[in-house]
Amino acid sequence: WICTFANNQHNLEELNHRDLMQTPFVKALMCSTCQGTVMVMNENAEPFRRTWCTLENWFSTTVARAIKSWHLLDIVAMTGGSQSFFNPESSTSCTVPDSCVLLKDDGKGVLQDVVEVHGARFPVTVAVEGVKVDVAAAKASRAEDK
């Protein structure tokens, strides 16, 4: 699920349904071929601070899972180039280049690190920011979306 492909980003009038199930993003999430949702995080966990993103997250993790009996939620972030790991073979600390890390949903609600670079891990700073977010204070482009 990538909302940019389900919603016309230049004309969001199609989202003005009283019935959430009739919106393009819910139809896309509920489609039998949709296996899950991918949240792309920045260093501030911004998607958790946006009203529509929190709605999509809630729908993915609650409604879609209840109706379809499964729906994956993967979270991706960049390491930021500030990670390192201990290499026991050389007894040295190695710097991990900036890379993409995926917290992949195993289908049972457990998220596992999937990395493209050895030694990388999901950024702790992003996880901490995500935990600190007050979704009730989430931002919206339009006041009526809150």
Tab-separated table of C-alpha atoms in Angstrom:
chain	number	residue	atom	x	y	z
A	1	TRP	CA	0.000	0.000	0.000
A	2	ILE	CA	1.434	3.364	-1.039
A	3	CYS	CA	-1.106	6.177	-0.677
A	4	THR	CA	0.403	8.230	-3.493
A	5	PHE	CA	-0.825	5.579	-5.928
A	6	ALA	CA	-4.332	5.208	-4.444
A	7	ASN	CA	-5.198	8.889	-3.979
A	8	ASN	CA	-5.079	11.662	-6.538
A	9	GLN	CA	-2.627	13.878	-4.653
A	10	HIS	CA	-3.751	16.937	-6.677
A	11	ASN	CA	-7.475	16.488	-6.023
A	12	LEU	CA	-8.364	14.957	-2.687
A	13	GLU	CA	-12.109	15.552	-3.107
A	14	GLU	CA	-12.497	11.800	-3.563
A	15	LEU	CA	-11.657	11.436	0.145
A	16	ASN	CA	-14.775	13.370	1.189
A	17	HIS	CA	-16.873	10.258	1.853
A	18	ARG	CA	-18.792	9.905	5.091
A	19	ASP	CA	-18.149	6.166	4.856
A	20	LEU	CA	-14.423	5.551	5.294
A	21	MET	CA	-14.769	2.187	3.528
A	22	GLN	CA	-15.620	4.060	0.285
A	23	THR	CA	-12.377	6.078	0.176
A	24	PRO	CA	-9.720	5.058	-2.358
A	25	PHE	CA	-7.117	4.350	0.320
A	26	VAL	CA	-9.387	1.936	2.212
A	27	LYS	CA	-10.408	0.229	-1.038
A	28	ALA	CA	-6.710	-0.219	-1.877
A	29	LEU	CA	-5.875	-1.551	1.596
A	30	MET	CA	-8.802	-3.970	1.525
A	31	CYS	CA	-8.017	-5.264	-1.951
A	32	SER	CA	-7.252	-8.984	-1.845
A	33	THR	CA	-3.876	-8.418	-3.507
A	34	CYS	CA	-2.760	-5.840	-0.929
A	35	GLN	CA	-0.500	-7.701	1.488
A	36	GLY	CA	0.237	-4.795	3.777
A	37	THR	CA	1.373	-1.258	4.406
A	38	VAL	CA	4.863	0.220	4.318
A	39	MET	CA	5.509	3.299	6.470
A	40	VAL	CA	8.534	5.345	5.423
A	41	MET	CA	10.008	7.082	8.463
A	42	ASN	CA	12.288	10.067	8.660
A	43	GLU	CA	14.466	10.809	11.713
A	44	ASN	CA	11.521	12.527	13.475
A	45	ALA	CA	8.989	9.714	12.875
A	46	GLU	CA	6.930	12.285	10.957
A	47	PRO	CA	4.251	9.845	9.699
A	48	PHE	CA	3.104	9.398	13.312
A	49	ARG	CA	2.657	13.171	13.518
A	50	ARG	CA	0.370	13.427	10.464
A	51	THR	CA	-3.372	12.861	10.849
A	52	TRP	CA	-3.876	10.948	7.587
A	53	CYS	CA	-0.809	8.774	8.218
A	54	THR	CA	-2.030	7.838	11.686
A	55	LEU	CA	-5.453	7.025	10.222
A	56	GLU	CA	-3.856	4.814	7.559
A	57	ASN	CA	-1.689	3.155	10.224
A	58	TRP	CA	-4.690	2.527	12.477
A	59	PHE	CA	-6.718	1.171	9.588
A	60	SER	CA	-3.867	-1.130	8.534
A	61	THR	CA	-3.128	-2.478	11.997
A	62	THR	CA	-6.693	-2.687	13.306
A	63	VAL	CA	-9.475	-2.699	10.716
A	64	ALA	CA	-7.711	-4.431	7.804
A	65	ARG	CA	-6.287	-7.113	10.112
A	66	ALA	CA	-9.702	-7.724	11.666
A	67	ILE	CA	-11.574	-7.959	8.351
A	68	LYS	CA	-8.928	-9.739	6.254
A	69	SER	CA	-7.515	-11.716	9.230
A	70	TRP	CA	-4.013	-10.553	8.234
A	71	HIS	CA	-2.347	-7.384	6.997
A	72	LEU	CA	1.365	-6.685	7.297
A	73	LEU	CA	2.876	-3.420	8.510
A	74	ASP	CA	6.503	-2.841	7.537
A	75	ILE	CA	8.439	0.254	8.630
A	76	VAL	CA	11.471	1.553	6.755
A	77	ALA	CA	14.046	4.187	7.755
A	78	MET	CA	17.554	5.294	6.852
A	79	THR	CA	20.344	4.609	9.330
A	80	GLY	CA	21.727	8.129	9.033
A	81	GLY	CA	25.337	6.993	8.709
A	82	SER	CA	26.009	7.223	12.450
A	83	GLN	CA	25.939	3.512	13.333
A	84	SER	CA	28.858	1.241	14.056
A	85	PHE	CA	29.376	-2.352	15.108
A	86	PHE	CA	32.180	-4.384	16.632
A	87	ASN	CA	33.922	-6.730	14.207
A	88	PRO	CA	35.241	-9.682	16.253
A	89	GLU	CA	37.444	-10.898	13.373
A	90	SER	CA	39.515	-7.719	13.351
A	91	SER	CA	38.726	-6.586	16.931
A	92	THR	CA	37.773	-3.179	15.565
A	93	SER	CA	34.750	-0.949	15.445
A	94	CYS	CA	33.348	-0.577	11.927
A	95	THR	CA	31.207	2.305	10.715
A	96	VAL	CA	28.006	1.372	8.918
A	97	PRO	CA	27.412	3.494	5.813
A	98	ASP	CA	24.060	5.242	5.478
A	99	SER	CA	21.636	2.548	4.421
A	100	CYS	CA	18.019	1.492	4.401
A	101	VAL	CA	16.661	-0.687	7.233
A	102	LEU	CA	13.296	-2.388	7.171
A	103	LEU	CA	11.347	-3.516	10.215
A	104	LYS	CA	9.521	-6.363	8.511
A	105	ASP	CA	6.275	-7.673	9.956
A	106	ASP	CA	6.502	-11.466	10.248
A	107	GLY	CA	2.719	-11.809	10.012
A	108	LYS	CA	2.388	-12.391	13.743
A	109	GLY	CA	2.951	-8.758	14.733
A	110	VAL	CA	6.686	-9.175	15.370
A	111	LEU	CA	8.958	-6.749	13.535
A	112	GLN	CA	12.367	-8.037	12.430
A	113	ASP	CA	15.324	-5.992	11.136
A	114	VAL	CA	16.040	-6.586	7.462
A	115	VAL	CA	19.199	-4.748	6.442
A	116	GLU	CA	21.036	-4.088	3.213
A	117	VAL	CA	24.383	-3.431	4.940
A	118	HIS	CA	26.023	-5.740	7.498
A	119	GLY	CA	25.872	-4.281	10.997
A	120	ALA	CA	23.008	-1.890	10.287
A	121	ARG	CA	19.953	-1.791	12.538
A	122	PHE	CA	16.755	0.208	12.739
A	123	PRO	CA	17.686	3.675	14.095
A	124	VAL	CA	17.014	3.871	17.826
A	125	THR	CA	16.410	7.616	17.516
A	126	VAL	CA	13.512	6.984	15.102
A	127	ALA	CA	12.031	4.362	17.433
A	128	VAL	CA	12.309	6.730	20.410
A	129	GLU	CA	10.680	9.566	18.465
A	130	GLY	CA	7.865	7.225	17.442
A	131	VAL	CA	7.192	6.227	21.045
A	132	LYS	CA	7.103	9.870	22.176
A	133	VAL	CA	4.496	10.952	19.613
A	134	ASP	CA	1.094	12.103	20.835
A	135	VAL	CA	-1.156	11.109	17.923
A	136	ALA	CA	-3.968	13.242	19.361
A	137	ALA	CA	-1.799	16.255	18.509
A	138	ALA	CA	-1.141	15.080	14.937
A	139	LYS	CA	-1.005	17.743	12.227
A	140	ALA	CA	-3.299	18.076	9.240
A	141	SER	CA	-3.136	20.273	6.149
A	142	ARG	CA	-6.817	21.088	6.658
A	143	ALA	CA	-8.359	21.685	10.082
A	144	GLU	CA	-11.431	19.615	9.224
A	145	ASP	CA	-9.202	16.540	8.720
A	146	LYS	CA	-8.392	16.442	12.422
